[in-house]
Amino acid sequence: MAAISAQPFDYPLPATLSQAALVIIDMQRDFLEPGGFGDALGNDVGLLRAIVPTLQQLLAAFRSLELPIFQTTESHRSDLADCPPSKRLRGNPALKIGDPGPMGRILIEGEPGNAIIPELAPLPGETVITKPGKGAFYNTNLEFLLKTHDITHLIITGVTTEVCVQTTMREANDRGYECLLVEDATESYFPEFKQATLEMVRAQGGIVGWTATAEQVMAGLKQVKGA
Ligand code: TIU
């Protein structure tokens, strides 16, 4: 059986490779550019750009193999009806969700700052899940779409490692998905939190799942497709 060389042990690929999807979490301007939500929370947003070239390679590999790709954005309705006051008000940031900023209203669907960065822009027909929470399963149709397409394996990437990425991976793991977190295709505003997340997901025999580098993922896929 084909497998990705991974930690804590090899990650077996599904018999039908199209049962494995690439999941890219929240690579949107709101988290990567000054004036967005990440900046409003007091973070150094420049740190997240390091993974863009690696994500471009993974995206190209999944596209060329015609494997499923799901991107997400953390987004709220313009009337904020799906934004709990606890989320909007906690920490009393200078710019709150829904407030006007230099890239439009902070974290609001359809605003310039809420768009996925141009380097990773989805192609027509690729699925983008807008999610009101940190996890991609909470109040979205992601699980329905995965089931409809018989997807069982998730290769998870994006930002930030210990917030939306880890929450999504835990939600997926509890639902029975085989999850692999790509070490050099996820990033955090806090390098030590990223490292801790990688270690905690693969601890205890893969309690949440696996980790591997993008190169290991692409090498594993090529075994199957001979690409
Ligand atoms: N603040 C932070 O690290 N992350 C988020 O608020 N959302 C995501 O991780 N996407």
XYZ file of C-alpha atoms and ligand atoms in Angstrom:
237
model
C 0.000 0.000 0.000
C 1.333 3.476 -0.884
C 2.159 5.685 2.057
C 3.577 9.072 2.935
C 6.718 8.925 5.060
C 5.494 10.743 8.165
C 5.597 11.002 11.942
C 4.893 9.139 14.179
C 4.840 6.461 11.438
C 3.954 6.139 7.756
C 0.600 7.606 6.665
C -1.179 5.043 4.474
C -2.809 6.590 1.427
C -6.314 5.481 0.426
C -6.669 2.856 -2.294
C -8.371 5.474 -4.469
C -6.175 8.544 -4.313
C -9.086 10.950 -4.931
C -10.299 10.044 -1.428
C -7.462 12.282 -0.179
C -8.084 16.044 -0.197
C -5.858 19.052 0.331
C -7.324 21.401 2.946
C -5.935 24.959 3.044
C -7.106 26.903 6.074
C -7.602 30.686 6.018
C -4.759 31.889 3.757
C -6.600 35.180 3.498
C -5.380 38.764 3.507
C -7.028 39.307 6.917
C -4.345 37.098 8.499
C -1.331 37.817 6.253
C -1.445 41.549 5.552
C -1.217 44.675 7.700
C -4.591 46.211 8.501
C -6.481 42.925 8.745
C -7.831 40.826 11.614
C -4.480 39.264 12.581
C -2.892 42.701 12.776
C -5.841 44.057 14.788
C -5.181 41.311 17.343
C -1.627 42.631 17.774
C 0.290 40.045 15.733
C 3.338 40.333 13.439
C 1.512 39.250 10.295
C 4.673 39.051 8.143
C 5.624 35.759 9.804
C 2.940 33.815 7.945
C 4.259 34.509 4.438
C 7.049 31.928 4.792
C 4.759 29.055 3.800
C 3.326 30.628 0.616
C 5.826 29.049 -1.843
C 5.393 25.614 -0.244
C 1.626 25.931 -0.422
C 1.870 26.926 -4.078
C 3.814 23.700 -4.738
C 1.262 21.558 -2.903
C -1.619 23.283 -4.666
C 0.040 22.692 -8.042
C 0.625 19.017 -7.201
C -3.004 18.414 -6.154
C -4.258 20.316 -9.201
C -2.082 18.357 -11.616
C -3.227 15.052 -10.087
C -6.867 16.294 -10.166
C -7.279 15.589 -6.458
C -9.874 17.435 -4.367
C -8.947 20.785 -2.834
C -10.858 22.661 -0.153
C -9.881 26.147 0.949
C -11.493 27.940 3.867
C -11.822 31.517 5.019
C -12.794 32.776 8.446
C -15.640 35.069 7.503
C -18.727 36.674 9.005
C -21.933 37.970 7.506
C -22.024 41.716 6.926
C -24.812 42.030 9.517
C -22.628 40.128 12.043
C -25.562 37.830 12.829
C -23.148 34.859 12.898
C -20.541 36.568 15.092
C -20.980 35.965 18.807
C -20.397 39.113 20.885
C -17.862 37.119 22.899
C -15.698 36.807 19.752
C -16.158 40.418 18.686
C -15.549 42.067 22.013
C -12.954 39.898 23.771
C -9.708 41.777 24.388
C -11.282 45.044 23.222
C -9.093 45.329 20.079
C -8.732 48.733 18.390
C -10.392 47.285 15.269
C -13.158 44.770 15.926
C -14.774 42.303 13.519
C -17.020 44.344 11.231
C -15.205 47.640 11.767
C -13.899 49.450 8.671
C -10.149 48.972 8.126
C -7.710 49.659 5.277
C -8.785 46.427 3.484
C -12.497 46.906 4.076
C -14.504 45.666 7.045
C -12.516 43.339 9.281
C -13.244 39.605 8.685
C -16.421 40.235 6.679
C -17.248 37.996 3.730
C -16.756 39.699 0.362
C -14.495 42.484 1.677
C -11.041 42.836 0.028
C -9.274 41.785 3.223
C -11.297 38.590 3.475
C -10.063 37.276 0.116
C -7.549 34.452 -0.192
C -4.130 35.898 -1.122
C -3.650 36.110 -4.914
C -0.775 33.579 -4.901
C -3.203 30.875 -3.726
C -6.400 32.127 -5.346
C -8.797 29.239 -5.968
C -9.522 28.369 -9.579
C -13.107 28.394 -10.820
C -14.752 25.220 -9.556
C -12.499 24.829 -6.504
C -14.398 24.828 -3.233
C -14.071 27.609 -0.668
C -15.786 27.071 2.671
C -16.596 30.242 4.604
C -16.584 29.478 8.296
C -17.722 31.608 11.217
C -15.623 29.739 13.779
C -12.081 28.524 14.141
C -12.878 24.947 13.099
C -13.853 24.288 9.464
C -16.617 21.840 10.469
C -18.505 24.166 12.815
C -21.610 25.559 11.097
C -20.378 24.758 7.573
C -21.242 22.097 4.999
C -17.679 20.731 4.855
C -18.585 17.329 6.328
C -21.492 16.971 3.893
C -19.219 17.754 0.938
C -16.507 15.341 2.115
C -19.049 12.543 2.574
C -20.647 13.227 -0.789
C -17.279 12.742 -2.476
C -16.241 9.791 -0.259
C -13.189 11.674 1.011
C -11.541 9.938 3.961
C -8.041 11.458 4.116
C -7.245 15.132 4.751
C -3.855 16.755 4.094
C -4.156 19.854 6.247
C -2.295 23.165 5.802
C -2.718 26.897 6.388
C -2.893 29.335 9.288
C -2.673 29.610 12.138
C -1.318 26.269 13.293
C -2.590 26.252 16.856
C -5.873 28.084 16.226
C -7.905 27.348 13.070
C -5.663 24.580 11.742
C -5.483 22.584 14.949
C -9.186 23.098 15.725
C -10.085 21.823 12.245
C -7.770 18.827 12.563
C -9.283 17.860 15.901
C -12.821 18.229 14.540
C -11.875 16.045 11.560
C -10.116 13.439 13.681
C -13.177 13.045 15.907
C -15.274 12.499 12.765
C -13.058 9.620 11.646
C -10.907 11.349 9.029
C -7.253 10.335 8.659
C -5.472 13.677 9.024
C -1.939 14.695 8.166
C -0.657 18.172 9.082
C 2.001 19.487 6.681
C 4.844 20.835 8.801
C 6.196 23.439 6.372
C 2.791 24.432 4.974
C 1.344 25.681 8.258
C 2.438 28.712 10.239
C 1.713 30.572 13.428
C 2.330 34.049 14.794
C 4.060 32.143 17.628
C 6.798 29.714 16.446
C 6.741 27.890 19.773
C 2.984 27.272 19.469
C 3.486 25.825 15.975
C 6.172 23.478 17.242
C 4.062 22.427 20.225
C 1.075 21.752 17.955
C 3.118 19.551 15.615
C 4.357 17.583 18.590
C 0.981 17.242 20.304
C -0.933 16.023 17.244
C 1.535 13.196 16.529
C 2.160 12.251 20.191
C 0.629 9.149 21.768
C 0.738 7.150 18.548
C -0.853 9.899 16.445
C -3.580 10.916 18.881
C -4.824 13.569 16.422
C -2.985 12.399 13.298
C 0.301 12.578 11.425
C 2.825 15.245 10.411
C 5.106 15.285 7.359
C 6.891 17.793 5.157
C 5.394 18.939 1.851
C 8.179 17.107 0.032
C 7.245 13.862 1.805
C 3.577 14.404 0.895
C 4.383 15.003 -2.776
C 6.758 12.010 -2.895
C 4.000 9.800 -1.453
C 1.457 10.988 -4.011
C 3.905 10.335 -6.852
C 4.299 6.693 -5.734
C 0.636 6.183 -6.532
C 0.331 8.241 -9.673
C 3.852 7.732 -10.992
C 3.907 11.445 -11.710
N -5.627 34.613 15.777
C -5.207 33.490 15.239
O -4.088 33.022 15.479
N -5.995 32.824 14.356
C -7.299 33.108 14.049
O -7.948 33.955 14.637
N -7.853 32.393 13.018
C -7.178 31.405 12.312
O -6.311 30.721 12.847
N -7.470 31.254 11.028
